Amino acid sequence: MPRKRPPEDPESHDRWLVSYADFITLLFAFFVVMYAISQVNESKYRVLSDSLVQAFQNPSRLPDAQSPTNSPRSILGKEQGGIVGPAPGSPEDEAAIRAMMARMRELGAELSTMLDPLVKDGLVRVSETRQGLVIEINASVLFRSGQSALEPAATRTLSEVARVLARTRSAIAVEGHTDDVPIATPAFASNWELSASRAATVVRLFVENGIPAARLTAIGHADNQPVVPGGSPEARARNRRVAVIIQAEPLPGQPQLPRPASLPQAPAEPPAPVPAPAATAPPVAPGVPPVVPQPPTAVLPQK
């Protein structure tokens, strides 16, 4: 007797609903994503836009490992606009930036006129960099060879400069530079001490002439940032200098004076007192470690 086949299930004609449901789900997800993308947060978009504009149009905010005196542009020449302010966010900010830049250029012109005799002799250079104005003074105008005490004529000239700078709100950095000739005296064990002491001497004079100490920074670079490479007498004479860097004034609503990116911030507490040097040595500048007297050695001139 033949076996009976089990009854077959009727073929379903509704399987297309599964694929259709998947398609509708994916389509729904697609439109949800499109809707979410179309909802732009205007405030966040404006912040992003301003940040990008500032990054591409204001290179002074980017880290700069080079010295601010390495690539100066003459403030009296055709190339103006080296002082770059922050990206404008409103018409008021643009007006404040333009006013600040105009004041800095007027300051540069006033200083150039005041130092005109030395500028003509090539002993002083007033230039414009990304960070502000730079007054570069040859060391022969300020100091005797191997010394950090200001000459009387240099004291008078720097006092006039200080009285002009006292009217501004700019942060000021004073950098001392030497040539590559080693020095070893009871007062200065190396070019580091000499360059730092010269910068501190200028800073002390500025304070005495009315510039708040909180605006000032003294830095010694020794012979590590020459403007003219080589060991010729001309190159060494050019590299012995003091640079006074005048930062762009802060805009309204920015009470904190900005420090240069390459300069250290002032310590929160005053440094510990420096022990008095030997009786035969001149006073040591504040912040410069005491120098242990060494036996006299042969010292090359022209510092």
Coordinates of N, CA, C and O in Angstrom, one line a residue, residues 107-269:
L107 N 54.0 105.1 17.4 CA 55.1 104.9 18.4 C 56.4 104.6 17.7 O 57.5 105.1 18.1
G108 N 56.4 103.7 16.7 CA 57.6 103.4 15.9 C 58.2 104.6 15.2 O 59.4 104.8 15.2
A109 N 57.3 105.5 14.7 CA 57.8 106.7 14.0 C 58.4 107.6 15.0 O 59.4 108.3 14.7
E110 N 57.8 107.8 16.2 CA 58.3 108.7 17.2 C 59.7 108.2 17.7 O 60.6 109.0 17.9
L111 N 59.8 106.9 17.9 CA 61.1 106.4 18.4 C 62.2 106.5 17.3 O 63.3 106.8 17.6
S112 N 61.8 106.3 16.1 CA 62.7 106.5 15.0 C 63.2 107.9 14.9 O 64.4 108.1 14.6
T113 N 62.3 108.8 15.0 CA 62.7 110.3 15.0 C 63.6 110.6 16.2 O 64.6 111.3 16.0
M114 N 63.3 110.1 17.4 CA 64.1 110.4 18.5 C 65.5 109.8 18.4 O 66.5 110.4 18.8
L115 N 65.6 108.6 17.8 CA 66.9 108.0 17.7 C 67.5 108.2 16.3 O 68.4 107.4 15.9
D116 N 67.1 109.2 15.6 CA 67.5 109.4 14.2 C 69.0 109.4 14.0 O 69.5 108.8 13.1
P117 N 69.8 110.2 14.8 CA 71.2 110.2 14.6 C 71.9 108.9 14.7 O 72.7 108.5 13.9
L118 N 71.4 108.1 15.7 CA 72.0 106.7 15.8 C 71.5 105.8 14.7 O 72.2 104.9 14.2
V119 N 70.3 106.0 14.2 CA 69.7 105.2 13.1 C 70.6 105.5 11.8 O 70.9 104.6 11.1
K120 N 70.9 106.8 11.6 CA 71.7 107.1 10.4 C 73.1 106.5 10.5 O 73.6 106.2 9.4
D121 N 73.6 106.4 11.7 CA 75.0 105.8 11.8 C 74.9 104.3 11.8 O 76.0 103.6 11.9
G122 N 73.7 103.7 11.7 CA 73.6 102.2 11.7 C 73.8 101.6 13.0 O 74.0 100.4 13.1
L123 N 73.7 102.4 14.1 CA 73.9 101.8 15.5 C 72.6 101.4 16.1 O 72.6 100.7 17.1
V124 N 71.5 101.9 15.6 CA 70.1 101.6 16.1 C 69.2 101.3 14.9 O 69.3 102.0 13.9
R125 N 68.4 100.3 15.1 CA 67.4 99.9 14.1 C 66.1 99.8 14.7 O 65.9 99.0 15.7
V126 N 65.1 100.5 14.2 CA 63.7 100.3 14.6 C 63.0 99.6 13.6 O 62.9 100.0 12.4
S127 N 62.4 98.4 13.9 CA 61.8 97.6 12.9 C 60.5 97.0 13.5 O 60.2 97.2 14.6
E128 N 59.7 96.4 12.6 CA 58.4 95.9 12.9 C 58.4 94.4 12.6 O 58.9 93.9 11.5
T129 N 58.0 93.6 13.6 CA 57.9 92.2 13.4 C 56.5 91.7 13.7 O 55.6 92.5 14.0
R130 N 56.3 90.4 13.7 CA 55.0 89.8 14.0 C 54.5 90.2 15.4 O 53.3 90.3 15.7
Q131 N 55.5 90.3 16.3 CA 55.1 90.5 17.7 C 55.1 91.9 18.2 O 54.6 92.2 19.3
G132 N 55.5 92.8 17.3 CA 55.4 94.2 17.7 C 56.6 95.0 17.1 O 57.2 94.7 16.1
L133 N 57.0 96.0 17.9 CA 58.2 96.9 17.5 C 59.4 96.4 18.1 O 59.4 95.9 19.3
V134 N 60.6 96.5 17.4 CA 61.8 96.1 18.0 C 62.8 97.2 17.8 O 63.0 97.7 16.7
I135 N 63.4 97.7 18.9 CA 64.5 98.6 18.9 C 65.8 97.9 19.1 O 66.0 97.4 20.2
E136 N 66.6 97.8 18.1 CA 67.9 97.0 18.2 C 69.0 98.0 18.3 O 69.3 98.8 17.4
I137 N 69.7 98.0 19.5 CA 70.8 99.0 19.8 C 72.1 98.2 19.8 O 72.2 97.2 20.5
N138 N 73.1 98.7 19.1 CA 74.4 98.1 19.1 C 75.0 98.3 20.5 O 74.9 99.3 21.2
A139 N 75.7 97.2 21.0 CA 76.2 97.3 22.4 C 77.3 98.3 22.5 O 77.5 98.9 23.6
S140 N 78.0 98.7 21.5 CA 79.0 99.8 21.6 C 78.4 101.1 22.0 O 79.1 102.0 22.5
V141 N 77.1 101.3 21.7 CA 76.4 102.6 22.1 C 76.2 102.6 23.6 O 76.1 103.6 24.3
L142 N 76.0 101.4 24.2 CA 75.5 101.3 25.6 C 76.6 101.0 26.6 O 76.6 101.5 27.7
F143 N 77.5 100.1 26.2 CA 78.4 99.5 27.2 C 79.9 99.6 26.7 O 80.1 99.6 25.5
R144 N 80.8 99.6 27.7 CA 82.2 99.3 27.4 C 82.4 97.8 27.1 O 81.6 97.0 27.6
S145 N 83.5 97.5 26.5 CA 83.8 96.1 26.2 C 83.9 95.3 27.5 O 84.6 95.6 28.4
G146 N 83.1 94.2 27.5 CA 83.1 93.3 28.7 C 82.4 93.8 29.9 O 82.6 93.2 31.0
Q147 N 81.7 94.9 29.8 CA 81.0 95.5 31.0 C 79.5 95.5 30.8 O 79.0 95.4 29.7
S148 N 78.8 95.7 31.9 CA 77.3 95.8 31.8 C 76.8 97.1 32.4 O 75.6 97.3 32.5
A149 N 77.7 98.0 32.8 CA 77.3 99.4 33.2 C 77.0 100.3 32.0 O 77.9 100.4 31.1
L150 N 75.9 101.0 32.1 CA 75.6 101.9 30.9 C 76.5 103.1 30.9 O 76.8 103.7 32.0
E151 N 76.8 103.5 29.7 CA 77.6 104.8 29.5 C 76.6 105.9 29.8 O 75.4 105.8 29.7
P152 N 77.2 107.1 30.3 CA 76.3 108.2 30.6 C 75.4 108.7 29.4 O 74.2 108.9 29.6
A153 N 76.0 108.7 28.2 CA 75.2 109.1 27.0 C 74.1 108.1 26.8 O 73.0 108.4 26.4
A154 N 74.4 106.8 27.0 CA 73.4 105.8 26.8 C 72.3 105.9 27.8 O 71.1 105.6 27.5
T155 N 72.6 106.2 29.0 CA 71.6 106.4 30.1 C 70.6 107.5 29.7 O 69.4 107.3 29.9
R156 N 71.1 108.6 29.2 CA 70.2 109.7 28.8 C 69.3 109.3 27.6 O 68.1 109.6 27.6
T157 N 69.9 108.6 26.6 CA 69.1 108.1 25.5 C 68.0 107.1 25.9 O 66.8 107.3 25.5
L158 N 68.4 106.2 26.7 CA 67.4 105.2 27.1 C 66.4 105.7 28.0 O 65.2 105.3 28.1
S159 N 66.7 106.8 28.8 CA 65.7 107.4 29.7 C 64.7 108.1 28.8 O 63.5 108.1 29.2
E160 N 65.1 108.7 27.7 CA 64.1 109.3 26.8 C 63.2 108.3 26.2 O 62.0 108.5 26.1
V161 N 63.8 107.1 25.8 CA 63.0 106.0 25.2 C 62.0 105.5 26.3 O 60.8 105.3 26.0
A162 N 62.5 105.4 27.5 CA 61.6 104.9 28.6 C 60.4 105.8 28.9 O 59.3 105.3 29.1
R163 N 60.6 107.1 28.8 CA 59.5 108.0 29.1 C 58.5 107.9 28.0 O 57.3 108.1 28.3
V164 N 58.9 107.6 26.8 CA 57.9 107.4 25.7 C 57.1 106.1 25.9 O 55.9 106.0 25.8
L165 N 57.9 105.0 26.3 CA 57.2 103.7 26.4 C 56.4 103.7 27.7 O 55.4 102.9 27.8
A166 N 56.6 104.5 28.7 CA 55.8 104.6 29.9 C 54.4 105.0 29.6 O 53.5 104.7 30.4
R167 N 54.2 105.7 28.5 CA 52.8 106.1 28.1 C 52.0 105.0 27.5 O 50.8 105.1 27.3
T168 N 52.6 103.8 27.2 CA 51.9 102.7 26.6 C 51.5 101.7 27.6 O 51.9 101.8 28.8
R169 N 50.7 100.7 27.2 CA 50.4 99.6 28.1 C 51.0 98.3 27.6 O 50.7 97.2 28.0
S170 N 52.0 98.4 26.7 CA 52.6 97.2 26.1 C 53.5 96.5 27.1 O 54.2 97.1 27.9
A171 N 53.6 95.2 26.9 CA 54.6 94.4 27.6 C 55.9 94.6 26.8 O 55.9 94.7 25.6
I172 N 57.0 94.6 27.5 CA 58.3 94.9 26.9 C 59.3 93.9 27.4 O 59.4 93.5 28.6
A173 N 60.0 93.3 26.4 CA 61.1 92.3 26.7 C 62.4 92.9 26.2 O 62.5 93.4 25.1
V174 N 63.4 92.8 27.1 CA 64.7 93.3 26.8 C 65.7 92.1 26.6 O 65.8 91.4 27.6
E175 N 66.3 92.0 25.5 CA 67.1 90.8 25.2 C 68.6 91.3 25.0 O 68.8 92.2 24.3
G176 N 69.5 90.6 25.7 CA 70.9 90.9 25.6 C 71.5 89.8 24.7 O 71.3 88.6 24.8
H177 N 72.4 90.3 23.8 CA 73.1 89.4 22.9 C 74.6 89.7 22.9 O 75.0 90.9 23.0
T178 N 75.4 88.7 22.8 CA 76.9 88.9 22.7 C 77.4 88.3 21.4 O 76.6 87.6 20.6
D179 N 78.7 88.4 21.1 CA 79.3 87.7 20.0 C 79.8 86.3 20.5 O 79.5 85.9 21.6
D180 N 80.5 85.6 19.6 CA 81.0 84.3 20.0 C 82.3 84.2 20.6 O 82.9 83.1 20.7
V181 N 82.9 85.4 21.0 CA 84.2 85.4 21.7 C 84.0 85.0 23.2 O 83.2 85.7 23.8
P182 N 84.6 84.0 23.7 CA 84.4 83.6 25.1 C 84.9 84.7 26.0 O 85.8 85.5 25.7
I183 N 84.3 84.8 27.2 CA 84.7 85.7 28.2 C 84.8 85.0 29.5 O 83.9 84.1 29.8
A184 N 85.7 85.3 30.4 CA 85.9 84.7 31.7 C 86.5 85.7 32.6 O 87.8 85.9 32.6
T185 N 85.8 86.4 33.4 CA 86.3 87.5 34.3 C 85.7 87.2 35.7 O 84.7 86.4 35.8
P186 N 86.2 87.9 36.7 CA 85.6 87.7 38.0 C 84.1 88.1 38.0 O 83.3 87.6 38.8
A187 N 83.7 89.0 37.1 CA 82.3 89.5 37.1 C 81.4 88.6 36.3 O 80.2 88.3 36.6
F188 N 81.9 88.1 35.2 CA 81.1 87.3 34.2 C 81.9 86.0 33.8 O 82.9 86.1 33.2
A189 N 81.3 84.9 34.2 CA 82.0 83.6 33.9 C 81.8 83.2 32.5 O 82.6 82.4 31.9
S190 N 80.8 83.7 31.8 CA 80.6 83.4 30.4 C 79.7 84.5 29.8 O 79.3 85.4 30.4
N191 N 79.4 84.3 28.5 CA 78.6 85.3 27.8 C 77.1 85.2 28.3 O 76.4 86.2 28.1
W192 N 76.7 84.1 28.9 CA 75.4 84.1 29.5 C 75.2 85.2 30.6 O 74.2 85.9 30.6
E193 N 76.2 85.2 31.5 CA 76.1 86.2 32.6 C 76.1 87.6 32.0 O 75.4 88.5 32.4
L194 N 77.0 87.8 31.0 CA 77.2 89.2 30.5 C 75.9 89.6 29.8 O 75.4 90.8 30.0
S195 N 75.3 88.8 28.9 CA 74.1 89.2 28.2 C 72.9 89.4 29.1 O 72.2 90.4 29.0
A196 N 72.8 88.5 30.1 CA 71.7 88.7 31.1 C 71.9 89.9 31.9 O 70.9 90.7 32.2
S197 N 73.1 90.2 32.3 CA 73.3 91.4 33.1 C 73.1 92.7 32.4 O 72.5 93.7 32.9
R198 N 73.4 92.7 31.1 CA 73.2 93.9 30.3 C 71.7 94.1 30.1 O 71.2 95.2 30.2
A199 N 70.9 93.0 29.8 CA 69.5 93.2 29.7 C 68.9 93.6 31.0 O 68.0 94.5 31.0
A200 N 69.3 93.1 32.2 CA 68.8 93.5 33.4 C 69.1 95.0 33.7 O 68.3 95.7 34.4
T201 N 70.3 95.5 33.3 CA 70.6 96.9 33.5 C 69.7 97.8 32.8 O 69.2 98.8 33.3
V202 N 69.3 97.4 31.5 CA 68.4 98.3 30.8 C 67.0 98.2 31.4 O 66.3 99.2 31.5
V203 N 66.6 97.0 31.9 CA 65.3 96.9 32.5 C 65.2 97.7 33.8 O 64.2 98.4 34.1
R204 N 66.3 97.7 34.6 CA 66.4 98.5 35.8 C 66.2 100.0 35.5 O 65.5 100.8 36.2
L205 N 66.9 100.5 34.4 CA 66.7 101.9 34.0 C 65.3 102.2 33.6 O 64.8 103.3 34.0
F206 N 64.7 101.3 32.9 CA 63.3 101.5 32.5 C 62.4 101.6 33.7 O 61.5 102.5 33.8
V207 N 62.6 100.8 34.7 CA 61.8 100.9 36.0 C 62.0 102.2 36.7 O 61.0 102.8 37.1
E208 N 63.2 102.7 36.7 CA 63.5 103.9 37.3 C 62.9 105.1 36.6 O 62.7 106.2 37.2
N209 N 62.5 104.9 35.3 CA 61.9 106.0 34.5 C 60.4 105.8 34.3 O 59.9 106.4 33.4
G210 N 59.8 105.0 35.2 CA 58.3 105.0 35.3 C 57.6 103.9 34.6 O 56.4 103.9 34.6
I211 N 58.3 102.9 34.0 CA 57.7 101.8 33.4 C 57.4 100.7 34.5 O 58.4 100.3 35.2
P212 N 56.2 100.3 34.7 CA 55.9 99.3 35.7 C 56.7 98.0 35.5 O 56.9 97.5 34.4
A213 N 57.3 97.5 36.6 CA 58.1 96.3 36.5 C 57.4 95.1 36.0 O 58.0 94.2 35.3
A214 N 56.0 95.0 36.2 CA 55.3 93.9 35.8 C 55.2 93.8 34.2 O 54.9 92.7 33.7
R215 N 55.5 94.9 33.5 CA 55.5 94.9 32.1 C 56.8 94.5 31.5 O 56.9 94.3 30.2
L216 N 57.8 94.3 32.3 CA 59.2 94.1 31.8 C 59.7 92.7 32.0 O 59.4 92.0 32.9
T217 N 60.5 92.3 31.0 CA 61.2 91.0 31.1 C 62.6 91.1 30.6 O 62.8 91.8 29.5
A218 N 63.6 90.6 31.3 CA 65.0 90.7 30.9 C 65.4 89.3 30.5 O 65.2 88.3 31.3
I219 N 66.1 89.2 29.4 CA 66.5 87.8 28.8 C 67.9 88.0 28.3 O 68.3 88.9 27.6
G220 N 68.7 87.0 28.6 CA 70.1 86.9 28.1 C 70.2 85.7 27.1 O 69.9 84.6 27.5
H221 N 70.6 86.0 25.9 CA 70.8 84.9 24.9 C 72.2 84.5 24.6 O 72.5 83.6 23.8
A222 N 73.2 85.2 25.3 CA 74.6 85.0 25.0 C 74.9 85.2 23.5 O 74.4 86.1 22.9
D223 N 75.5 84.2 22.9 CA 75.8 84.3 21.4 C 75.0 83.4 20.6 O 75.4 83.0 19.5
N224 N 73.8 83.0 21.1 CA 73.1 81.9 20.4 C 72.1 82.4 19.4 O 71.5 81.6 18.7
Q225 N 71.9 83.7 19.2 CA 71.0 84.2 18.2 C 71.7 85.3 17.4 O 71.3 86.5 17.5
P226 N 72.7 85.0 16.6 CA 73.4 86.0 15.9 C 72.5 86.5 14.7 O 71.8 85.7 14.1
V227 N 72.6 87.7 14.3 CA 71.9 88.2 13.2 C 72.8 88.1 11.9 O 72.2 88.1 10.8
V228 N 74.1 88.1 12.1 CA 75.0 88.0 11.0 C 75.9 86.8 11.3 O 76.7 86.8 12.3
P229 N 75.9 85.7 10.6 CA 76.8 84.6 10.9 C 78.2 84.9 10.5 O 78.5 85.7 9.7
G230 N 79.1 84.2 11.1 CA 80.5 84.3 10.8 C 81.3 84.9 12.0 O 80.7 85.5 13.0
G231 N 82.6 84.8 11.9 CA 83.5 85.3 13.0 C 84.3 86.5 12.6 O 85.3 86.8 13.3
S232 N 83.9 87.2 11.6 CA 84.6 88.5 11.2 C 84.4 89.6 12.2 O 83.3 89.6 13.0
P233 N 85.3 90.5 12.3 CA 85.1 91.7 13.3 C 83.7 92.4 13.0 O 83.1 92.8 13.9
E234 N 83.4 92.5 11.7 CA 82.1 93.2 11.4 C 80.9 92.4 11.9 O 80.0 93.0 12.5
A235 N 80.9 91.1 11.7 CA 79.8 90.3 12.1 C 79.7 90.3 13.6 O 78.6 90.4 14.2
R236 N 80.8 90.2 14.3 CA 80.8 90.2 15.8 C 80.3 91.5 16.3 O 79.5 91.6 17.3
A237 N 80.7 92.6 15.7 CA 80.2 93.9 16.1 C 78.7 94.1 15.9 O 78.0 94.7 16.7
R238 N 78.2 93.5 14.8 CA 76.8 93.5 14.6 C 76.0 92.7 15.5 O 74.9 93.0 15.9
N239 N 76.6 91.6 16.0 CA 75.8 90.6 16.8 C 75.8 91.1 18.3 O 75.0 90.7 19.1
R240 N 76.7 92.0 18.7 CA 76.7 92.5 20.1 C 75.7 93.6 20.1 O 75.8 94.7 19.6
R241 N 74.5 93.3 20.8 CA 73.4 94.2 20.7 C 72.5 94.0 21.9 O 72.6 92.9 22.6
V242 N 71.6 94.9 22.1 CA 70.5 94.8 23.0 C 69.2 95.1 22.2 O 69.1 96.1 21.5
A243 N 68.2 94.2 22.3 CA 67.0 94.4 21.6 C 65.8 94.7 22.6 O 65.6 93.9 23.5
V244 N 65.1 95.7 22.4 CA 64.0 96.1 23.2 C 62.7 95.8 22.3 O 62.5 96.4 21.3
I245 N 62.0 94.8 22.7 CA 60.8 94.3 22.0 C 59.5 94.8 22.7 O 59.2 94.5 23.8
I246 N 58.8 95.6 21.9 CA 57.6 96.2 22.4 C 56.4 95.5 21.9 O 56.1 95.6 20.7
Q247 N 55.7 94.8 22.7 CA 54.5 94.0 22.2 C 53.4 94.9 21.9 O 53.2 96.0 22.4
A248 N 52.5 94.4 21.0 CA 51.3 95.1 20.6 C 50.4 95.3 21.8 O 50.3 94.4 22.7
E249 N 49.8 96.5 21.9 CA 49.0 96.8 23.1 C 47.8 95.9 23.2 O 47.2 95.5 22.1
P250 N 47.3 95.5 24.4 CA 46.1 94.7 24.5 C 44.9 95.5 24.1 O 44.8 96.7 24.3
L251 N 43.9 94.8 23.5 CA 42.7 95.4 23.1 C 41.8 95.7 24.4 O 42.0 95.1 25.4
P252 N 40.8 96.5 24.2 CA 39.9 96.8 25.4 C 39.3 95.5 25.8 O 38.9 94.6 25.0
G253 N 39.2 95.3 27.1 CA 38.6 94.1 27.7 C 39.7 93.0 27.9 O 39.3 91.9 28.2
Q254 N 41.0 93.3 27.6 CA 42.0 92.4 27.8 C 43.0 93.0 28.8 O 44.1 93.5 28.4
P255 N 42.7 92.9 30.1 CA 43.6 93.6 31.1 C 44.9 92.8 31.2 O 45.9 93.4 31.6
Q256 N 45.0 91.5 31.0 CA 46.2 90.8 31.1 C 47.1 91.0 30.0 O 46.8 90.8 28.8
L257 N 48.3 91.6 30.2 CA 49.2 91.8 29.2 C 49.8 90.5 28.7 O 50.3 89.7 29.4
P258 N 49.8 90.3 27.4 CA 50.3 89.0 26.8 C 51.8 89.0 26.8 O 52.5 90.0 26.5
R259 N 52.4 87.9 27.2 CA 53.8 87.7 27.1 C 54.1 87.1 25.7 O 53.3 86.3 25.2
P260 N 55.3 87.3 25.2 CA 55.7 86.7 23.9 C 55.7 85.1 24.1 O 56.0 84.6 25.1
A261 N 55.3 84.4 23.0 CA 55.3 83.0 23.1 C 56.6 82.4 23.4 O 56.7 81.3 24.0
S262 N 57.7 83.0 23.0 CA 59.0 82.5 23.2 C 59.6 82.9 24.5 O 60.7 82.5 24.9
L263 N 58.9 83.8 25.3 CA 59.4 84.3 26.5 C 58.7 83.6 27.7 O 57.6 83.3 27.7
P264 N 59.5 83.4 28.8 CA 58.9 82.7 30.0 C 58.0 83.7 30.8 O 58.2 84.9 30.7
Q265 N 57.0 83.2 31.4 CA 56.1 84.0 32.2 C 56.9 84.4 33.5 O 57.7 83.6 34.0
A266 N 56.5 85.5 34.1 CA 57.1 86.0 35.3 C 56.8 85.0 36.4 O 55.6 84.5 36.5
P267 N 57.7 84.7 37.4 CA 57.3 83.8 38.5 C 56.3 84.4 39.4 O 56.2 85.7 39.5
A268 N 55.5 83.5 40.0 CA 54.5 84.0 40.9 C 55.0 84.7 42.1 O 54.4 85.6 42.7
E269 N 56.2 84.2 42.6 CA 56.8 84.8 43.8 C 58.2 85.4 43.4 O 58.8 84.9 42.5

